[in-house]
PDB file of C-alpha atoms in Angstrom:
ATOM      1  CA  MET A   1       8.262-188.222 132.738  1.00 49.00           C
ATOM      2  CA  ARG A   2       6.958-186.363 129.706  1.00 51.00           C
ATOM      3  CA  GLY A   3       5.502-182.916 130.137  1.00 49.00           C
ATOM      4  CA  PRO A   4       6.109-181.321 133.520  1.00 55.00           C
ATOM      5  CA  THR A   5       9.132-182.156 135.584  1.00 66.00           C
ATOM      6  CA  ALA A   6       8.913-184.784 138.273  1.00 74.00           C
ATOM      7  CA  LYS A   7       9.238-182.166 141.003  1.00 81.00           C
ATOM      8  CA  SER A   8       6.360-180.058 139.715  1.00 86.00           C
ATOM      9  CA  PHE A   9       4.208-183.176 139.276  1.00 86.00           C
ATOM     10  CA  LYS A  10       4.913-184.297 142.839  1.00 87.00           C
ATOM     11  CA  GLN A  11       4.114-180.847 144.224  1.00 87.00           C
ATOM     12  CA  GLY A  12       0.890-180.666 142.233  1.00 89.00           C
ATOM     13  CA  PHE A  13      -0.048-184.176 143.269  1.00 88.00           C
ATOM     14  CA  LEU A  14       0.550-183.443 146.959  1.00 88.00           C
ATOM     15  CA  ARG A  15      -1.430-180.205 146.807  1.00 88.00           C
ATOM     16  CA  ASN A  16      -4.382-181.889 145.023  1.00 88.00           C
ATOM     17  CA  PHE A  17      -4.218-184.918 147.316  1.00 87.00           C
ATOM     18  CA  LEU A  18      -4.384-182.849 150.496  1.00 85.00           C
ATOM     19  CA  VAL A  19      -7.277-180.771 149.170  1.00 85.00           C
ATOM     20  CA  SER A  20      -9.127-183.927 148.158  1.00 82.00           C
ATOM     21  CA  LEU A  21      -8.528-185.559 151.534  1.00 80.00           C
ATOM     22  CA  LYS A  22      -9.839-182.504 153.362  1.00 79.00           C
ATOM     23  CA  SER A  23     -13.047-182.662 151.376  1.00 72.00           C
ATOM     24  CA  CYS A  24     -13.723-186.280 152.372  1.00 71.00           C
ATOM     25  CA  ARG A  25     -13.207-185.853 156.115  1.00 71.00           C
ATOM     26  CA  ASN A  26     -15.881-187.709 157.994  1.00 68.00           C
ATOM     27  CA  GLY A  27     -15.555-189.199 161.451  1.00 69.00           C
ATOM     28  CA  ASP A  28     -18.325-191.727 160.808  1.00 78.00           C
ATOM     29  CA  MET A  29     -16.481-193.583 158.039  1.00 78.00           C
ATOM     30  CA  SER A  30     -15.563-197.215 158.419  1.00 83.00           C
ATOM     31  CA  LEU A  31     -12.033-198.418 157.691  1.00 82.00           C
ATOM     32  CA  GLN A  32     -13.041-199.703 154.240  1.00 86.00           C
ATOM     33  CA  GLU A  33     -14.715-196.392 153.385  1.00 85.00           C
ATOM     34  CA  ARG A  34     -11.599-194.506 154.457  1.00 82.00           C
ATOM     35  CA  LYS A  35      -9.407-196.749 152.298  1.00 84.00           C
ATOM     36  CA  ARG A  36     -11.650-196.129 149.294  1.00 86.00           C
ATOM     37  CA  ALA A  37     -11.684-192.385 149.976  1.00 84.00           C
ATOM     38  CA  VAL A  38      -7.890-192.213 150.223  1.00 85.00           C
ATOM     39  CA  ARG A  39      -7.443-194.269 147.072  1.00 87.00           C
ATOM     40  CA  SER A  40      -9.934-192.245 145.052  1.00 86.00           C
ATOM     41  CA  SER A  41      -8.350-189.038 146.389  1.00 87.00           C
ATOM     42  CA  ALA A  42      -4.907-190.255 145.307  1.00 89.00           C
ATOM     43  CA  ASP A  43      -6.184-191.280 141.865  1.00 89.00           C
ATOM     44  CA  ALA A  44      -7.997-187.991 141.310  1.00 88.00           C
ATOM     45  CA  ALA A  45      -4.992-185.990 142.531  1.00 89.00           C
ATOM     46  CA  MET A  46      -2.633-187.920 140.265  1.00 90.00           C
ATOM     47  CA  ALA A  47      -4.897-187.477 137.229  1.00 89.00           C
ATOM     48  CA  THR A  48      -5.361-183.775 137.923  1.00 88.00           C
ATOM     49  CA  ALA A  49      -1.646-183.207 138.469  1.00 89.00           C
ATOM     50  CA  ARG A  50      -0.815-185.056 135.225  1.00 88.00           C
ATOM     51  CA  GLY A  51      -3.071-182.822 133.182  1.00 83.00           C
ATOM     52  CA  SER A  52      -3.967-183.303 129.552  1.00 79.00           C
ATOM     53  CA  GLY A  53      -2.016-185.130 126.896  1.00 81.00           C
ATOM     54  CA  ALA A  54      -2.671-188.667 128.081  1.00 87.00           C
ATOM     55  CA  ILE A  55      -5.817-190.754 128.152  1.00 91.00           C
ATOM     56  CA  TRP A  56      -5.430-192.457 131.534  1.00 91.00           C
ATOM     57  CA  PRO A  57      -6.008-189.252 133.584  1.00 90.00           C
ATOM     58  CA  ARG A  58      -9.362-188.699 131.860  1.00 89.00           C
ATOM     59  CA  ALA A  59     -10.292-192.337 132.428  1.00 89.00           C
ATOM     60  CA  LEU A  60      -9.365-192.112 136.129  1.00 86.00           C
ATOM     61  CA  LEU A  61     -11.385-188.937 136.582  1.00 86.00           C
ATOM     62  CA  ALA A  62     -14.318-190.465 134.706  1.00 85.00           C
ATOM     63  CA  SER A  63     -14.260-193.568 136.900  1.00 80.00           C
ATOM     64  CA  SER A  64     -14.342-191.442 140.052  1.00 71.00           C
ATOM     65  CA  SER A  65     -17.213-189.257 138.807  1.00 67.00           C
ATOM     66  CA  PRO A  66     -20.922-190.191 138.889  1.00 61.00           C
ATOM     67  CA  PRO A  67     -22.127-193.069 136.659  1.00 55.00           C
ATOM     68  CA  SER A  68     -23.317-190.732 133.876  1.00 52.00           C
ATOM     69  CA  SER A  69     -19.714-190.300 132.754  1.00 45.00           C
ATOM     70  CA  SER A  70     -19.988-191.868 129.326  1.00 51.00           C
ATOM     71  CA  TRP A  71     -18.538-188.668 127.822  1.00 47.00           C
ATOM     72  CA  TRP A  72     -14.894-189.609 128.013  1.00 48.00           C
ATOM     73  CA  PRO A  73     -14.719-192.341 125.313  1.00 51.00           C
ATOM     74  CA  ARG A  74     -15.813-189.742 122.753  1.00 50.00           C
ATOM     75  CA  LEU A  75     -12.643-187.773 123.509  1.00 49.00           C
ATOM     76  CA  LEU A  76     -10.410-190.653 122.463  1.00 51.00           C
ATOM     77  CA  PRO A  77      -9.261-190.334 118.864  1.00 50.00           C
ATOM     78  CA  THR A  78      -7.808-193.841 118.772  1.00 47.00           C
ATOM     79  CA  ALA A  79     -11.083-195.624 119.527  1.00 46.00           C
ATOM     80  CA  ALA A  80     -12.089-195.496 115.849  1.00 42.00           C
ATOM     81  CA  LYS A  81      -8.650-196.692 114.719  1.00 47.00           C
ATOM     82  CA  VAL A  82      -8.918-199.910 116.698  1.00 46.00           C
ATOM     83  CA  LYS A  83     -11.926-201.082 114.730  1.00 48.00           C
ATOM     84  CA  THR A  84     -10.404-200.373 111.297  1.00 46.00           C
ATOM     85  CA  THR A  85      -7.068-201.917 112.282  1.00 52.00           C
ATOM     86  CA  ARG A  86      -8.770-205.140 113.317  1.00 53.00           C
ATOM     87  CA  CYS A  87     -10.714-205.339 110.050  1.00 56.00           C
ATOM     88  CA  LYS A  88      -7.561-204.869 107.996  1.00 58.00           C
ATOM     89  CA  SER A  89      -5.701-207.492 109.981  1.00 58.00           C
ATOM     90  CA  THR A  90      -8.567-209.930 109.492  1.00 58.00           C
ATOM     91  CA  ALA A  91      -8.447-209.353 105.744  1.00 56.00           C
ATOM     92  CA  ARG A  92      -4.667-209.780 105.682  1.00 60.00           C
ATOM     93  CA  ARG A  93      -4.867-212.990 107.708  1.00 60.00           C
ATOM     94  CA  CYS A  94      -6.728-214.766 104.875  1.00 62.00           C
ATOM     95  CA  CYS A  95      -3.923-214.152 102.374  1.00 64.00           C
ATOM     96  CA  ARG A  96      -0.932-215.087 104.544  1.00 65.00           C
ATOM     97  CA  PRO A  97       0.873-218.410 104.444  1.00 67.00           C
ATOM     98  CA  LYS A  98       0.533-220.766 107.431  1.00 72.00           C
ATOM     99  CA  ARG A  99       2.451-219.794 110.560  1.00 75.00           C
ATOM    100  CA  SER A 100       4.716-222.033 112.547  1.00 83.00           C
ATOM    101  CA  SER A 101       3.509-223.287 115.905  1.00 89.00           C
ATOM    102  CA  SER A 102       6.116-221.244 117.804  1.00 91.00           C
ATOM    103  CA  GLU A 103       4.966-218.082 116.031  1.00 91.00           C
ATOM    104  CA  MET A 104       1.357-218.861 116.919  1.00 91.00           C
ATOM    105  CA  ILE A 105       2.279-219.444 120.560  1.00 94.00           C
ATOM    106  CA  ALA A 106       4.213-216.181 120.682  1.00 94.00           C
ATOM    107  CA  ARG A 107       1.313-214.236 119.155  1.00 93.00           C
ATOM    108  CA  ARG A 108      -1.135-215.834 121.581  1.00 94.00           C
ATOM    109  CA  LEU A 109       1.110-214.902 124.502  1.00 95.00           C
ATOM    110  CA  VAL A 110       1.398-211.299 123.272  1.00 94.00           C
ATOM    111  CA  ARG A 111      -2.390-211.071 122.856  1.00 94.00           C
ATOM    112  CA  LYS A 112      -2.944-212.475 126.347  1.00 96.00           C
ATOM    113  CA  ARG A 113      -0.499-210.040 127.979  1.00 95.00           C
ATOM    114  CA  THR A 114      -1.877-207.132 125.983  1.00 95.00           C
ATOM    115  CA  LYS A 115      -5.375-207.987 127.215  1.00 95.00           C
ATOM    116  CA  ILE A 116      -4.112-207.958 130.816  1.00 95.00           C
ATOM    117  CA  LEU A 117      -2.346-204.636 130.253  1.00 95.00           C
ATOM    118  CA  ARG A 118      -5.535-203.142 128.782  1.00 94.00           C
ATOM    119  CA  GLY A 119      -7.301-203.970 132.033  1.00 94.00           C
ATOM    120  CA  MET A 120      -4.567-202.419 134.175  1.00 94.00           C
ATOM    121  CA  VAL A 121      -4.210-199.054 132.417  1.00 93.00           C
ATOM    122  CA  PRO A 122      -7.224-196.761 132.869  1.00 92.00           C
ATOM    123  CA  GLY A 123      -8.758-196.224 129.437  1.00 92.00           C
ATOM    124  CA  GLY A 124      -6.571-198.948 127.945  1.00 92.00           C
ATOM    125  CA  GLU A 125      -9.464-200.993 126.596  1.00 91.00           C
ATOM    126  CA  LEU A 126     -10.016-198.357 123.894  1.00 89.00           C
ATOM    127  CA  LEU A 127      -6.416-198.110 122.668  1.00 92.00           C
ATOM    128  CA  ASP A 128      -4.426-199.792 119.931  1.00 91.00           C
ATOM    129  CA  GLY A 129      -1.202-201.624 120.832  1.00 90.00           C
ATOM    130  CA  VAL A 130       1.311-198.797 120.361  1.00 93.00           C
ATOM    131  CA  SER A 131      -0.853-196.226 122.160  1.00 93.00           C
ATOM    132  CA  LEU A 132      -1.468-198.734 124.948  1.00 95.00           C
ATOM    133  CA  LEU A 133       2.263-199.193 125.521  1.00 94.00           C
ATOM    134  CA  ARG A 134       2.841-195.433 125.482  1.00 94.00           C
ATOM    135  CA  GLU A 135       0.021-194.856 127.995  1.00 94.00           C
ATOM    136  CA  ALA A 136       1.223-197.733 130.187  1.00 95.00           C
ATOM    137  CA  MET A 137       4.739-196.297 130.391  1.00 94.00           C
ATOM    138  CA  ASP A 138       3.413-192.842 131.252  1.00 93.00           C
ATOM    139  CA  TYR A 139       1.019-194.306 133.844  1.00 93.00           C
ATOM    140  CA  VAL A 140       3.765-196.347 135.536  1.00 93.00           C
ATOM    141  CA  VAL A 141       6.089-193.342 135.743  1.00 92.00           C
ATOM    142  CA  HIS A 142       3.355-191.307 137.399  1.00 92.00           C
ATOM    143  CA  LEU A 143       2.432-194.184 139.735  1.00 92.00           C
ATOM    144  CA  ARG A 144       6.048-194.323 140.886  1.00 92.00           C
ATOM    145  CA  ALA A 145       5.982-190.604 141.606  1.00 90.00           C
ATOM    146  CA  GLN A 146       2.704-191.078 143.486  1.00 91.00           C
ATOM    147  CA  VAL A 147       4.250-193.824 145.607  1.00 91.00           C
ATOM    148  CA  ALA A 148       7.253-191.627 146.403  1.00 90.00           C
ATOM    149  CA  VAL A 149       5.024-188.747 147.529  1.00 90.00           C
ATOM    150  CA  LEU A 150       2.767-190.992 149.588  1.00 89.00           C
ATOM    151  CA  ARG A 151       5.817-192.549 151.276  1.00 91.00           C
ATOM    152  CA  ARG A 152       7.039-189.101 152.250  1.00 90.00           C
ATOM    153  CA  VAL A 153       3.608-188.197 153.611  1.00 87.00           C
ATOM    154  CA  SER A 154       3.498-191.451 155.558  1.00 86.00           C
ATOM    155  CA  ASN A 155       6.989-190.904 156.989  1.00 88.00           C
ATOM    156  CA  ALA A 156       6.071-187.348 157.966  1.00 87.00           C
ATOM    157  CA  MET A 157       2.935-188.620 159.705  1.00 83.00           C
ATOM    158  CA  HIS A 158       5.001-191.207 161.608  1.00 82.00           C
ATOM    159  CA  HIS A 159       7.473-188.559 162.730  1.00 82.00           C
ATOM    160  CA  MET A 160       4.686-186.183 163.762  1.00 83.00           C
ATOM    161  CA  ALA A 161       3.024-188.923 165.803  1.00 78.00           C
ATOM    162  CA  GLY A 162       6.331-189.652 167.524  1.00 71.00           C
ATOM    163  CA  ALA A 163       6.562-193.145 166.092  1.00 54.00           C
ATOM    164  CA  VAL A 164      10.114-194.440 166.346  1.00 53.00           C
ATOM    165  CA  ALA A 165       9.506-197.725 164.548  1.00 56.00           C
ATOM    166  CA  PRO A 166      11.037-198.002 161.065  1.00 58.00           C
ATOM    167  CA  PRO A 167       8.565-197.827 158.158  1.00 57.00           C
ATOM    168  CA  VAL A 168       7.157-201.145 156.960  1.00 58.00           C
ATOM    169  CA  GLN A 169       8.783-202.332 153.751  1.00 60.00           C
ATOM    170  CA  LEU A 170       6.726-204.195 151.157  1.00 57.00           C
ATOM    171  CA  LYS A 171       8.648-207.170 149.842  1.00 57.00           C
ATOM    172  CA  VAL A 172       7.877-207.386 146.120  1.00 52.00           C
ATOM    173  CA  GLU A 173       6.660-203.899 145.181  1.00 49.00           C
ATOM    174  CA  THR A 174       9.386-202.036 147.077  1.00 45.00           C
ATOM    175  CA  ALA A 175      12.144-203.959 145.327  1.00 46.00           C
ATOM    176  CA  HIS A 176      10.686-203.112 141.908  1.00 49.00           C
ATOM    177  CA  LEU A 177      10.004-199.499 142.753  1.00 48.00           C
ATOM    178  CA  SER A 178      13.280-198.699 144.477  1.00 48.00           C
ATOM    179  CA  ASP A 179      15.527-199.948 141.672  1.00 50.00           C
ATOM    180  CA  GLY A 180      15.318-197.673 138.675  1.00 50.00           C
ATOM    181  CA  ASN A 181      14.857-193.958 138.354  1.00 52.00           C
ATOM    182  CA  GLN A 182      12.697-192.280 140.898  1.00 48.00           C
ATOM    183  CA  GLY A 183      11.967-188.830 139.619  1.00 47.00           C
TER     184      GLY A 183
END
């Protein structure tokens, strides 16, 4: 994790998450409303704990704020670079020799996966390729820390409730998240 240590991020996230959950207490909420409230609380807490320096926290906070939140794209310095980069690449494309079919397939595959990644990273639709990869790595690291904190909260809740059953393991996500460095 860049910036603060993993421990300080997790503590900040937990503190912000609990405060956010307290503010959305309502006994009249349906299950779907509770799920949305917990998710938005977790997203807001993660973005607040991350702080400045990345674009995805601002995008997450903007998506959880009222609809008049068109202020955040103006804060992105790379939004203007995307347009000029595309124009230059279009001009260069006219002067290049023909590409092989395998090169065209590879480029198409990269473009397709980049488009998917832009949709997954908050604020990613406004970034160039290098910035998108940097933001995606930072976002994934912080998502892993969020999962670790939420697991601990869940386990604590199970122990407080006197539940003796082992925690439910997710098949695909748990395997990917448990191998690797959990900070």
